[in-house]
Short mmCIF file of C-alpha atoms in Angstrom, two decimals:
data_model
loop_
_atom_site.label_atom_id
_atom_site.label_comp_id
_atom_site.label_asym_id
_atom_site.label_seq_id
_atom_site.Cartn_x
_atom_site.Cartn_y
_atom_site.Cartn_z
CA MET A 1 66.61 -32.04 126.16
CA ALA A 2 65.17 -29.61 128.65
CA ARG A 3 62.15 -27.66 127.47
CA PRO A 4 62.70 -23.98 126.65
CA VAL A 5 61.22 -21.57 129.16
CA GLY A 6 57.54 -20.89 128.37
CA ALA A 7 57.13 -23.91 126.14
CA GLY A 8 54.13 -25.06 128.14
CA GLN A 9 52.28 -21.88 127.22
CA ARG A 10 52.56 -22.73 123.52
CA VAL A 11 50.75 -26.04 123.82
CA ALA A 12 47.36 -25.51 122.15
CA SER A 13 44.02 -26.86 123.32
CA GLY A 14 43.04 -30.16 121.72
CA ALA A 15 40.86 -30.03 118.65
CA GLU A 16 38.21 -32.25 120.24
CA ALA A 17 37.81 -29.85 123.15
CA LEU A 18 37.30 -26.96 120.73
CA ILE A 19 34.71 -28.92 118.74
CA ASP A 20 32.83 -29.98 121.88
CA ALA A 21 32.76 -26.38 123.12
CA ALA A 22 31.27 -25.16 119.81
CA ASN A 23 28.23 -27.39 120.42
CA LEU A 24 27.27 -27.60 116.74
CA GLY A 25 25.80 -31.09 116.79
CA GLY A 26 25.90 -33.08 113.59
CA ARG A 27 29.38 -33.65 112.20
CA VAL A 28 32.55 -31.57 112.13
CA THR A 29 35.26 -32.87 109.81
CA TYR A 30 38.56 -31.34 108.80
CA SER A 31 41.91 -32.01 107.19
CA VAL A 32 45.09 -29.92 107.25
CA MET A 33 48.14 -30.67 105.10
CA ASP A 34 51.61 -29.27 104.69
CA VAL A 35 51.75 -27.58 101.29
CA LYS A 36 55.40 -28.33 100.55
CA SER A 37 55.46 -32.00 101.51
CA GLY A 38 51.81 -32.90 100.98
CA LEU A 39 51.77 -34.70 104.34
CA ILE A 40 48.55 -34.82 106.33
CA LEU A 41 49.30 -33.01 109.57
CA GLU A 42 45.96 -33.64 111.22
CA GLY A 43 42.46 -34.74 110.36
CA ARG A 44 39.06 -35.62 111.76
CA GLY A 45 36.64 -37.65 109.68
CA GLY A 46 38.65 -36.56 106.68
CA HIS A 47 37.19 -39.23 104.35
CA GLU A 48 33.55 -38.55 105.30
CA GLY A 49 31.40 -36.81 102.70
CA GLN A 50 29.81 -33.52 103.77
CA PRO A 51 27.86 -30.80 101.91
CA PRO A 52 30.63 -28.34 100.93
CA ALA A 53 28.27 -25.40 100.24
CA SER A 54 30.05 -22.57 98.39
CA VAL A 55 33.49 -24.10 98.85
CA THR A 56 32.36 -25.88 95.66
CA LYS A 57 33.09 -22.63 93.83
CA ALA A 58 36.81 -23.07 94.46
CA ILE A 59 36.67 -26.39 92.59
CA THR A 60 34.65 -24.73 89.82
CA ALA A 61 37.29 -22.02 89.53
CA ILE A 62 40.08 -24.59 89.11
CA TYR A 63 37.94 -26.54 86.62
CA ALA A 64 37.31 -23.43 84.52
CA LEU A 65 40.87 -22.14 84.63
CA ARG A 66 42.34 -25.47 83.58
CA THR A 67 39.74 -25.99 80.84
CA LEU A 68 39.14 -22.51 79.41
CA GLY A 69 42.27 -20.65 80.49
CA GLY A 70 42.58 -17.46 82.51
CA ASP A 71 42.46 -15.22 79.41
CA PHE A 72 39.17 -16.65 78.12
CA ARG A 73 36.40 -14.09 77.55
CA PHE A 74 32.67 -14.67 77.08
CA SER A 75 31.07 -13.00 74.03
CA THR A 76 27.57 -11.60 73.50
CA ARG A 77 26.79 -10.75 69.86
CA LEU A 78 24.32 -8.86 67.75
CA LEU A 79 23.91 -10.93 64.59
CA ALA A 80 22.42 -9.78 61.29
CA THR A 81 20.86 -12.50 59.11
CA GLY A 82 20.67 -10.27 56.05
CA PRO A 83 22.42 -7.38 54.33
CA ILE A 84 22.33 -3.75 55.46
CA GLU A 85 21.41 -1.17 52.82
CA ASN A 86 21.04 2.53 53.56
CA GLY A 87 20.77 1.87 57.30
CA ILE A 88 18.08 -0.83 56.89
CA LEU A 89 18.80 -4.41 57.93
CA ASN A 90 16.96 -6.68 55.51
CA GLY A 91 16.83 -9.65 57.82
CA ASP A 92 16.58 -10.46 61.52
CA LEU A 93 18.64 -8.95 64.30
CA ILE A 94 19.55 -11.52 66.97
CA LEU A 95 20.88 -10.86 70.43
CA ALA A 96 22.93 -14.03 70.89
CA GLY A 97 24.20 -14.91 74.34
CA GLY A 98 27.49 -16.68 74.85
CA GLY A 99 27.05 -17.63 78.49
CA ASP A 100 28.47 -14.39 79.90
CA PRO A 101 27.62 -14.33 83.62
CA THR A 102 28.62 -10.66 83.95
CA LEU A 103 26.44 -9.14 81.22
CA ASP A 104 24.60 -6.18 82.70
CA THR A 105 22.29 -3.37 81.64
CA ASP A 106 25.19 -1.01 80.96
CA SER A 107 26.64 -3.59 78.56
CA LEU A 108 23.40 -3.77 76.57
CA ALA A 109 23.22 0.03 76.49
CA ALA A 110 26.73 0.13 75.01
CA MET A 111 25.80 -2.51 72.41
CA ALA A 112 22.75 -0.52 71.32
CA ALA A 113 24.86 2.63 71.01
CA GLU A 114 27.44 0.75 68.93
CA LEU A 115 24.70 -0.57 66.63
CA LYS A 116 23.59 3.00 66.07
CA ARG A 117 27.17 4.03 65.27
CA LYS A 118 27.28 1.23 62.69
CA GLY A 119 24.53 3.10 60.87
CA VAL A 120 21.60 0.74 61.52
CA ARG A 121 18.29 2.66 61.66
CA GLU A 122 15.72 -0.05 61.08
CA VAL A 123 15.37 -3.83 61.17
CA ARG A 124 12.95 -5.06 58.49
CA GLY A 125 12.96 -8.56 59.90
CA ALA A 126 12.35 -9.39 63.55
CA PHE A 127 14.38 -8.76 66.65
CA ARG A 128 15.06 -12.11 68.31
CA VAL A 129 17.05 -13.50 71.22
CA TRP A 130 19.03 -16.70 71.63
CA GLY A 131 20.28 -18.24 74.85
CA GLY A 132 21.01 -21.76 73.69
CA ALA A 133 24.78 -21.61 74.09
CA LEU A 134 24.17 -23.19 77.52
CA PRO A 135 21.19 -25.19 78.81
CA PHE A 136 18.24 -23.44 80.40
CA GLU A 137 17.45 -24.32 84.00
CA ARG A 138 14.43 -22.81 85.70
CA VAL A 139 16.28 -22.70 89.05
CA ILE A 140 19.68 -23.72 90.34
CA ASP A 141 18.26 -25.64 93.30
CA PRO A 142 14.53 -26.51 93.50
CA THR A 143 14.55 -26.78 97.30
CA GLN A 144 15.18 -23.04 97.77
CA PRO A 145 12.38 -20.49 98.34
CA GLU A 146 10.92 -19.16 95.10
CA HIS A 147 11.73 -15.50 95.75
CA VAL A 148 15.43 -15.59 96.68
CA GLY A 149 17.67 -13.72 94.26
CA TYR A 150 20.56 -16.16 94.69
CA ASN A 151 18.55 -18.94 93.01
CA PRO A 152 17.64 -17.51 89.58
CA SER A 153 17.08 -19.23 86.27
CA VAL A 154 20.13 -20.22 84.23
CA SER A 155 20.53 -19.51 80.51
CA GLY A 156 23.16 -18.84 77.89
CA LEU A 157 21.76 -15.29 77.75
CA SER A 158 21.67 -13.83 81.24
CA LEU A 159 21.36 -10.25 82.45
CA ASN A 160 22.16 -8.70 85.83
CA PHE A 161 22.72 -12.19 87.26
CA ASN A 162 19.12 -12.87 86.19
CA ARG A 163 17.67 -10.62 88.84
CA VAL A 164 15.13 -7.79 88.60
CA HIS A 165 15.00 -4.85 91.01
CA PHE A 166 11.73 -4.50 92.92
CA GLU A 167 11.18 -1.25 94.82
CA TRP A 168 8.16 0.03 96.75
CA LYS A 169 7.18 3.28 98.47
CA ARG A 170 4.14 4.11 100.54
CA GLY A 171 2.26 7.27 99.54
CA SER A 172 -0.98 8.96 100.46
CA ASN A 173 -2.86 6.77 97.95
CA GLY A 174 -1.14 3.49 98.79
CA TYR A 175 2.02 1.93 97.45
CA SER A 176 3.89 2.75 94.26
CA VAL A 177 5.85 -0.16 92.78
CA THR A 178 8.65 -0.30 90.21
CA MET A 179 10.35 -3.24 88.51
CA ASP A 180 13.51 -2.35 86.63
CA ALA A 181 16.81 -3.66 85.31
CA ARG A 182 19.02 -1.14 87.04
CA SER A 183 22.77 -0.97 86.82
CA ASN A 184 25.35 1.73 87.50
CA ALA A 185 24.22 4.12 84.78
CA HIS A 186 20.70 3.04 83.75
CA ARG A 187 17.36 2.03 85.26
CA PRO A 188 15.10 0.82 82.44
CA ALA A 189 11.64 -0.28 83.56
CA VAL A 190 10.59 -3.78 82.52
CA THR A 191 7.31 -5.57 81.98
CA ILE A 192 8.76 -9.08 81.83
CA ALA A 193 8.46 -9.15 85.63
CA ARG A 194 5.36 -7.68 87.27
CA MET A 195 4.39 -7.16 90.89
CA ALA A 196 0.94 -6.93 92.48
CA ILE A 197 0.34 -6.00 96.11
CA ALA A 198 -1.99 -8.39 97.90
CA ARG A 199 -3.84 -7.57 101.12
CA ARG A 200 -2.53 -10.33 103.34
CA GLU A 201 0.02 -10.93 106.07
CA GLY A 202 1.69 -13.94 104.49
CA PRO A 203 3.26 -15.54 102.64
CA VAL A 204 5.44 -12.55 101.79
CA TYR A 205 5.80 -13.48 98.09
CA THR A 206 3.99 -15.70 95.63
CA TYR A 207 5.02 -16.49 92.07
CA ARG A 208 3.31 -17.89 89.00
CA ASP A 209 4.27 -18.15 85.37
CA GLY A 210 2.24 -15.49 83.59
CA GLY A 211 3.07 -16.83 80.13
CA ASP A 212 4.87 -13.82 78.73
CA HIS A 213 5.96 -12.52 82.14
CA ASP A 214 6.84 -13.43 85.71
CA ALA A 215 3.80 -12.69 87.88
CA TRP A 216 4.66 -11.84 91.48
CA THR A 217 2.54 -10.81 94.44
CA VAL A 218 3.75 -9.40 97.74
CA ALA A 219 1.92 -9.22 101.07
CA SER A 220 1.01 -5.65 102.01
CA GLY A 221 1.55 -6.52 105.66
CA ALA A 222 5.26 -7.09 105.03
CA LEU A 223 6.10 -3.87 103.18
CA GLY A 224 6.32 -1.07 105.75
CA ASN A 225 6.92 2.42 104.37
CA GLY A 226 9.31 1.44 101.61
CA GLY A 227 12.19 -0.71 100.54
CA ALA A 228 13.76 -2.70 97.72
CA ARG A 229 15.11 -6.13 96.93
CA TRP A 230 16.32 -8.18 93.98
CA LEU A 231 14.02 -10.95 92.78
CA PRO A 232 15.00 -13.83 90.48
CA VAL A 233 14.13 -13.76 86.80
CA ARG A 234 12.56 -16.89 85.31
CA LYS A 235 12.51 -15.69 81.67
CA PRO A 236 16.10 -14.53 81.20
CA GLU A 237 16.19 -14.37 77.41
CA ALA A 238 13.03 -12.26 77.20
CA TYR A 239 14.37 -10.07 80.02
CA ALA A 240 17.60 -9.30 78.17
CA GLY A 241 15.68 -8.78 74.93
CA GLU A 242 13.27 -6.27 76.47
CA VAL A 243 16.08 -4.24 77.99
CA PHE A 244 18.12 -4.17 74.78
CA ALA A 245 15.08 -3.20 72.70
CA SER A 246 14.37 -0.24 75.00
CA PHE A 247 17.89 1.09 74.42
CA ALA A 248 17.66 0.52 70.67
CA ARG A 249 14.40 2.49 70.52
CA SER A 250 16.03 5.30 72.49
CA HIS A 251 18.54 5.57 69.62
CA GLY A 252 15.76 5.67 67.05
CA ILE A 253 16.33 2.13 65.80
CA VAL A 254 13.07 0.56 64.65
CA LEU A 255 12.61 -3.03 65.91
CA LYS A 256 9.80 -5.54 65.62
CA PRO A 257 9.72 -8.09 68.45
CA GLY A 258 10.07 -11.67 67.27
CA GLY A 259 10.69 -13.73 70.39
CA ALA A 260 13.35 -16.36 70.97
CA VAL A 261 15.03 -18.69 68.49
CA THR A 262 15.81 -22.23 69.58
CA ARG A 263 18.77 -22.93 67.32
CA ALA A 264 22.04 -21.11 66.82
CA GLN A 265 21.78 -18.68 63.92
CA GLN A 266 24.39 -17.78 61.35
CA GLY A 267 24.95 -14.17 60.47
CA GLU A 268 27.31 -11.23 60.49
CA ALA A 269 28.32 -10.11 63.97
CA LEU A 270 27.58 -6.40 63.89
CA VAL A 271 28.45 -5.81 67.53
CA VAL A 272 30.37 -8.03 69.95
CA HIS A 273 30.56 -7.43 73.70
CA ARG A 274 33.29 -9.34 75.53
CA SER A 275 33.53 -9.99 79.22
CA ALA A 276 36.56 -9.36 81.38
CA PRO A 277 39.16 -12.16 81.33
CA LEU A 278 38.05 -15.31 83.12
CA THR A 279 40.53 -14.78 85.96
CA GLU A 280 38.78 -11.52 86.86
CA VAL A 281 35.35 -13.09 86.53
CA LEU A 282 36.36 -15.88 88.89
CA ARG A 283 37.94 -13.51 91.39
CA ASP A 284 34.62 -11.69 91.72
CA MET A 285 32.74 -15.01 91.83
CA LEU A 286 34.81 -16.13 94.81
CA LYS A 287 34.66 -12.72 96.50
CA TYR A 288 30.88 -12.33 96.25
CA SER A 289 30.06 -16.05 96.09
CA ASN A 290 27.79 -15.53 93.09
CA ASN A 291 25.86 -18.70 92.27
CA LEU A 292 24.86 -17.87 88.70
CA THR A 293 28.45 -17.09 87.75
CA ALA A 294 29.56 -20.46 89.11
CA GLU A 295 26.91 -22.36 87.16
CA LEU A 296 27.56 -20.59 83.86
CA VAL A 297 31.34 -20.83 84.17
CA GLY A 298 31.12 -24.50 85.13
CA MET A 299 28.81 -25.38 82.25
CA ALA A 300 30.98 -23.43 79.80
CA ALA A 301 33.98 -25.48 80.93
CA THR A 302 32.04 -28.72 80.49
CA ALA A 303 30.93 -27.67 77.01
CA LYS A 304 34.57 -27.07 76.08
CA ARG A 305 35.64 -30.44 77.53
CA VAL A 306 32.99 -32.76 76.12
CA GLY A 307 31.30 -30.74 73.37
CA SER A 308 28.15 -29.68 75.22
CA ALA A 309 26.65 -29.29 78.67
CA GLN A 310 23.39 -31.23 78.49
CA SER A 311 22.10 -29.90 81.82
CA LEU A 312 23.35 -28.34 85.00
CA SER A 313 23.35 -31.66 86.84
CA ALA A 314 25.08 -33.46 83.96
CA SER A 315 27.75 -30.76 83.92
CA ALA A 316 28.24 -31.12 87.68
CA ARG A 317 28.72 -34.87 87.24
CA GLU A 318 31.35 -34.20 84.58
CA MET A 319 33.15 -31.78 86.90
CA SER A 320 33.00 -34.39 89.66
CA ARG A 321 34.59 -36.99 87.36
CA TRP A 322 37.29 -34.50 86.43
CA ALA A 323 37.93 -33.65 90.10
CA ARG A 324 38.34 -37.32 90.98
CA SER A 325 40.66 -38.08 88.05
CA ASP A 326 42.68 -34.87 87.70
CA LEU A 327 42.78 -33.60 91.28
CA GLY A 328 42.62 -36.90 93.15
CA MET A 329 39.43 -35.85 94.95
CA GLU A 330 38.27 -39.31 95.94
CA GLY A 331 34.51 -39.54 96.47
CA ALA A 332 33.67 -36.10 95.07
CA ALA A 333 29.98 -36.08 94.10
CA LEU A 334 28.71 -32.59 93.27
CA VAL A 335 25.20 -31.75 92.08
CA ASP A 336 25.99 -28.24 90.83
CA HIS A 337 28.87 -25.80 90.37
CA SER A 338 27.88 -23.29 93.06
CA GLY A 339 27.33 -25.42 96.17
CA LEU A 340 23.72 -24.31 96.57
CA GLY A 341 22.44 -27.88 96.41
CA GLU A 342 22.69 -29.61 99.77
CA ARG A 343 22.99 -33.07 98.19
CA SER A 344 26.59 -32.45 97.11
CA GLN A 345 29.14 -34.54 98.98
CA LEU A 346 32.83 -33.83 99.42
CA SER A 347 35.35 -34.91 102.03
CA ALA A 348 37.66 -32.52 103.85
CA GLU A 349 40.71 -34.58 102.94
CA ALA A 350 39.82 -34.58 99.25
CA MET A 351 39.49 -30.79 99.31
CA ALA A 352 42.75 -30.24 101.18
CA ARG A 353 44.56 -32.64 98.86
CA ALA A 354 43.29 -30.77 95.79
CA LEU A 355 44.47 -27.47 97.25
CA VAL A 356 47.95 -28.91 97.74
CA ARG A 357 47.98 -30.24 94.19
CA VAL A 358 47.04 -26.92 92.53
CA ARG A 359 49.13 -24.65 94.76
CA GLY A 360 52.13 -24.81 92.46
CA ASP A 361 50.35 -23.54 89.33
CA GLY A 362 49.64 -20.17 90.94
CA GLN A 363 46.12 -19.83 89.53
CA LEU A 364 43.77 -20.30 92.49
CA ASN A 365 45.61 -18.73 95.39
CA PRO A 366 45.81 -15.19 93.90
CA ILE A 367 42.04 -15.04 93.35
CA LEU A 368 40.99 -16.45 96.73
CA LYS A 369 39.60 -13.88 99.14
CA ASP A 370 41.57 -12.95 102.23
CA PHE A 371 39.83 -14.43 105.26
CA PRO A 372 40.39 -12.01 108.16
CA LEU A 373 40.86 -13.39 111.63
CA ARG A 374 39.34 -11.58 114.61
CA ASP A 375 40.47 -10.43 118.03
CA GLY A 376 38.95 -11.43 121.36
CA ASN A 377 36.19 -8.83 120.95
CA GLY A 378 35.11 -10.12 117.55
CA ARG A 379 36.68 -7.26 115.60
CA VAL A 380 38.73 -7.87 112.45
CA ASP A 381 42.39 -7.93 113.44
CA HIS A 382 44.36 -6.60 110.48
CA ARG A 383 47.62 -7.16 112.38
CA HIS A 384 46.96 -10.80 113.11
CA PRO A 385 50.17 -12.75 112.44
CA ILE A 386 48.29 -15.60 110.76
CA LYS A 387 47.25 -15.01 107.15
CA VAL A 388 44.42 -16.96 105.51
CA ALA A 389 43.20 -17.00 101.89
CA ALA A 390 40.12 -19.17 101.59
CA LYS A 391 36.60 -19.76 100.30
CA THR A 392 33.71 -19.82 102.72
CA GLY A 393 30.47 -21.75 102.33
CA THR A 394 27.22 -21.24 104.19
CA LEU A 395 23.80 -22.87 104.12
CA TYR A 396 21.44 -23.01 107.06
CA PHE A 397 23.19 -25.29 109.61
CA VAL A 398 26.02 -25.94 107.14
CA SER A 399 29.32 -24.06 107.29
CA SER A 400 32.54 -24.73 105.41
CA LEU A 401 35.92 -23.10 104.92
CA ALA A 402 38.81 -24.24 102.73
CA GLY A 403 42.01 -22.60 101.58
CA TYR A 404 45.54 -21.79 102.61
CA VAL A 405 46.94 -20.59 105.92
CA THR A 406 50.39 -19.14 106.47
CA ALA A 407 51.70 -19.40 110.02
CA PRO A 408 53.85 -16.67 111.62
CA ASP A 409 57.03 -18.62 110.83
CA GLY A 410 56.08 -18.91 107.13
CA THR A 411 54.81 -22.49 107.22
CA GLU A 412 52.03 -22.83 104.63
CA MET A 413 49.20 -25.32 105.07
CA ALA A 414 46.17 -26.28 103.00
CA PHE A 415 43.03 -27.05 104.93
CA ALA A 416 39.32 -27.78 104.74
CA ILE A 417 36.77 -27.58 107.56
CA PHE A 418 33.22 -28.88 107.00
CA SER A 419 30.48 -28.58 109.63
CA ALA A 420 26.91 -29.76 109.08
CA ASN A 421 23.94 -30.47 111.31
CA THR A 422 21.77 -32.20 108.73
CA ALA A 423 19.15 -33.27 111.27
CA GLN A 424 18.53 -29.67 112.30
CA ARG A 425 18.55 -28.59 108.65
CA ALA A 426 15.90 -31.22 107.83
CA ARG A 427 13.54 -29.58 110.33
CA ILE A 428 13.60 -26.20 108.54
CA ASP A 429 10.20 -24.90 107.42
CA ARG A 430 10.97 -24.24 103.76
CA GLY A 431 7.87 -22.07 103.34
CA ALA A 432 8.65 -19.69 106.19
CA ALA A 433 10.24 -16.29 105.59
CA GLY A 434 13.48 -15.27 107.27
CA ARG A 435 16.20 -17.29 108.97
CA PRO A 436 15.30 -20.54 110.71
CA PRO A 437 15.43 -20.24 114.51
CA GLY A 438 18.90 -20.91 115.86
CA SER A 439 20.68 -20.75 112.50
CA ALA A 440 22.42 -17.41 113.10
CA SER A 441 23.92 -18.45 116.44
CA TRP A 442 24.90 -21.85 114.99
CA ASN A 443 26.73 -20.15 112.14
CA ALA A 444 28.50 -17.75 114.52
CA ARG A 445 29.74 -20.66 116.64
CA SER A 446 30.93 -22.44 113.51
CA LYS A 447 32.93 -19.39 112.40
CA THR A 448 34.52 -19.15 115.85
CA LEU A 449 35.48 -22.82 115.70
CA GLN A 450 37.08 -22.35 112.30
CA GLN A 451 39.37 -19.63 113.61
CA GLU A 452 40.21 -21.61 116.73
CA LEU A 453 41.24 -24.63 114.66
CA ILE A 454 43.38 -22.49 112.35
CA GLU A 455 45.11 -20.82 115.29
CA ARG A 456 45.70 -24.22 116.87
CA TRP A 457 47.29 -25.61 113.72
CA CYS A 458 49.62 -22.64 113.44
CA GLU A 459 50.66 -23.01 117.06
CA VAL A 460 51.29 -26.74 116.80
CA TYR A 461 52.76 -27.01 113.29
CA GLY A 462 53.99 -23.51 112.47
CA SER A 463 55.90 -22.19 115.44
#
């Protein structure tokens, strides 16, 4: 048959030419599959393991939805271990975490107000905290810098994503510093995290365990006139306890601090705070790529499946086993639920195959974030005929993207693109502040390549 007029203009550039032009070094692997038939349309190194970065969170979301259910809610409770008589609790009051990754300062303020409405004026025993519903981990990934807010401690009782707000202002007599647990409506100061200004140029931050507090220092040479940032919390249970106690005192409730308890306690639940349904929690996790949410949700799913989550790494191994058996993700070997650990390995074909398998249940696709394509000037093109819903993943010299693409003719494909220059990543100075040289331009080229591949697939297979 004769070609239609203009057919030659619809022939896309070859994928190899696009990859060569991106000049990323390392390895670029991908797999694209037809959603309806499950056929592999195209692939490059599809069976090779790569660090998936935050694309891992899409697997965690499926794992949690299939294990816990979309209507599941996390609970945080105030437990009384004794009777209440004339407004006096003759026993301990325990703030018991249930693994809620979204618990914030406003939530604790509401719980304290509800306790007051229940008529409690005084606690004769001690005020204690419990975070043992999930294992404690000092950090998500030990290779990350100490001060980054996306690598906090993990606990069954977490507050504000286990981050504390550090703010500084220069005045006539030097700097004023505040550390608080701010949220939308409240800004309670905390002592569990403390900051000292040190007269030096670098390093920007240092940390040590101060026993009953996190002891930070910051280099005066890095501060300028003022600013703020979120720092990770390493004592999450004490952090939540201090913030709740400050609200209780503001309501006139008398508390005596008693520290943490190591075992689950029995008692009457005086106040219960419940999170939003899991589907909403996961939608925000995917939108903002929150690491702590991924770890807590993943460990909660593991605890439901096998009875307990012994550690973060053990839970990740369980999720990997589940992914291989239930989703057919051959070779999946994940070290966490967030993708922060660079030692995780996943192949593009395994990811694409899992996306095809779960497309029919309608759980993941609605909570994936729209991935906007851009015009020739780099601006978001809201009228672009190709529609993409996907999860991104970024580490220094690692970039990933996986999800669903709908071509202009309605053809739907599942895809995964993994790019990693591990040699360049190995040369990063882990102690240096700021982005490693060349990482920003590398990431920009990777993003451009991702769009070029998607547009090519739609031209070849969806027109």
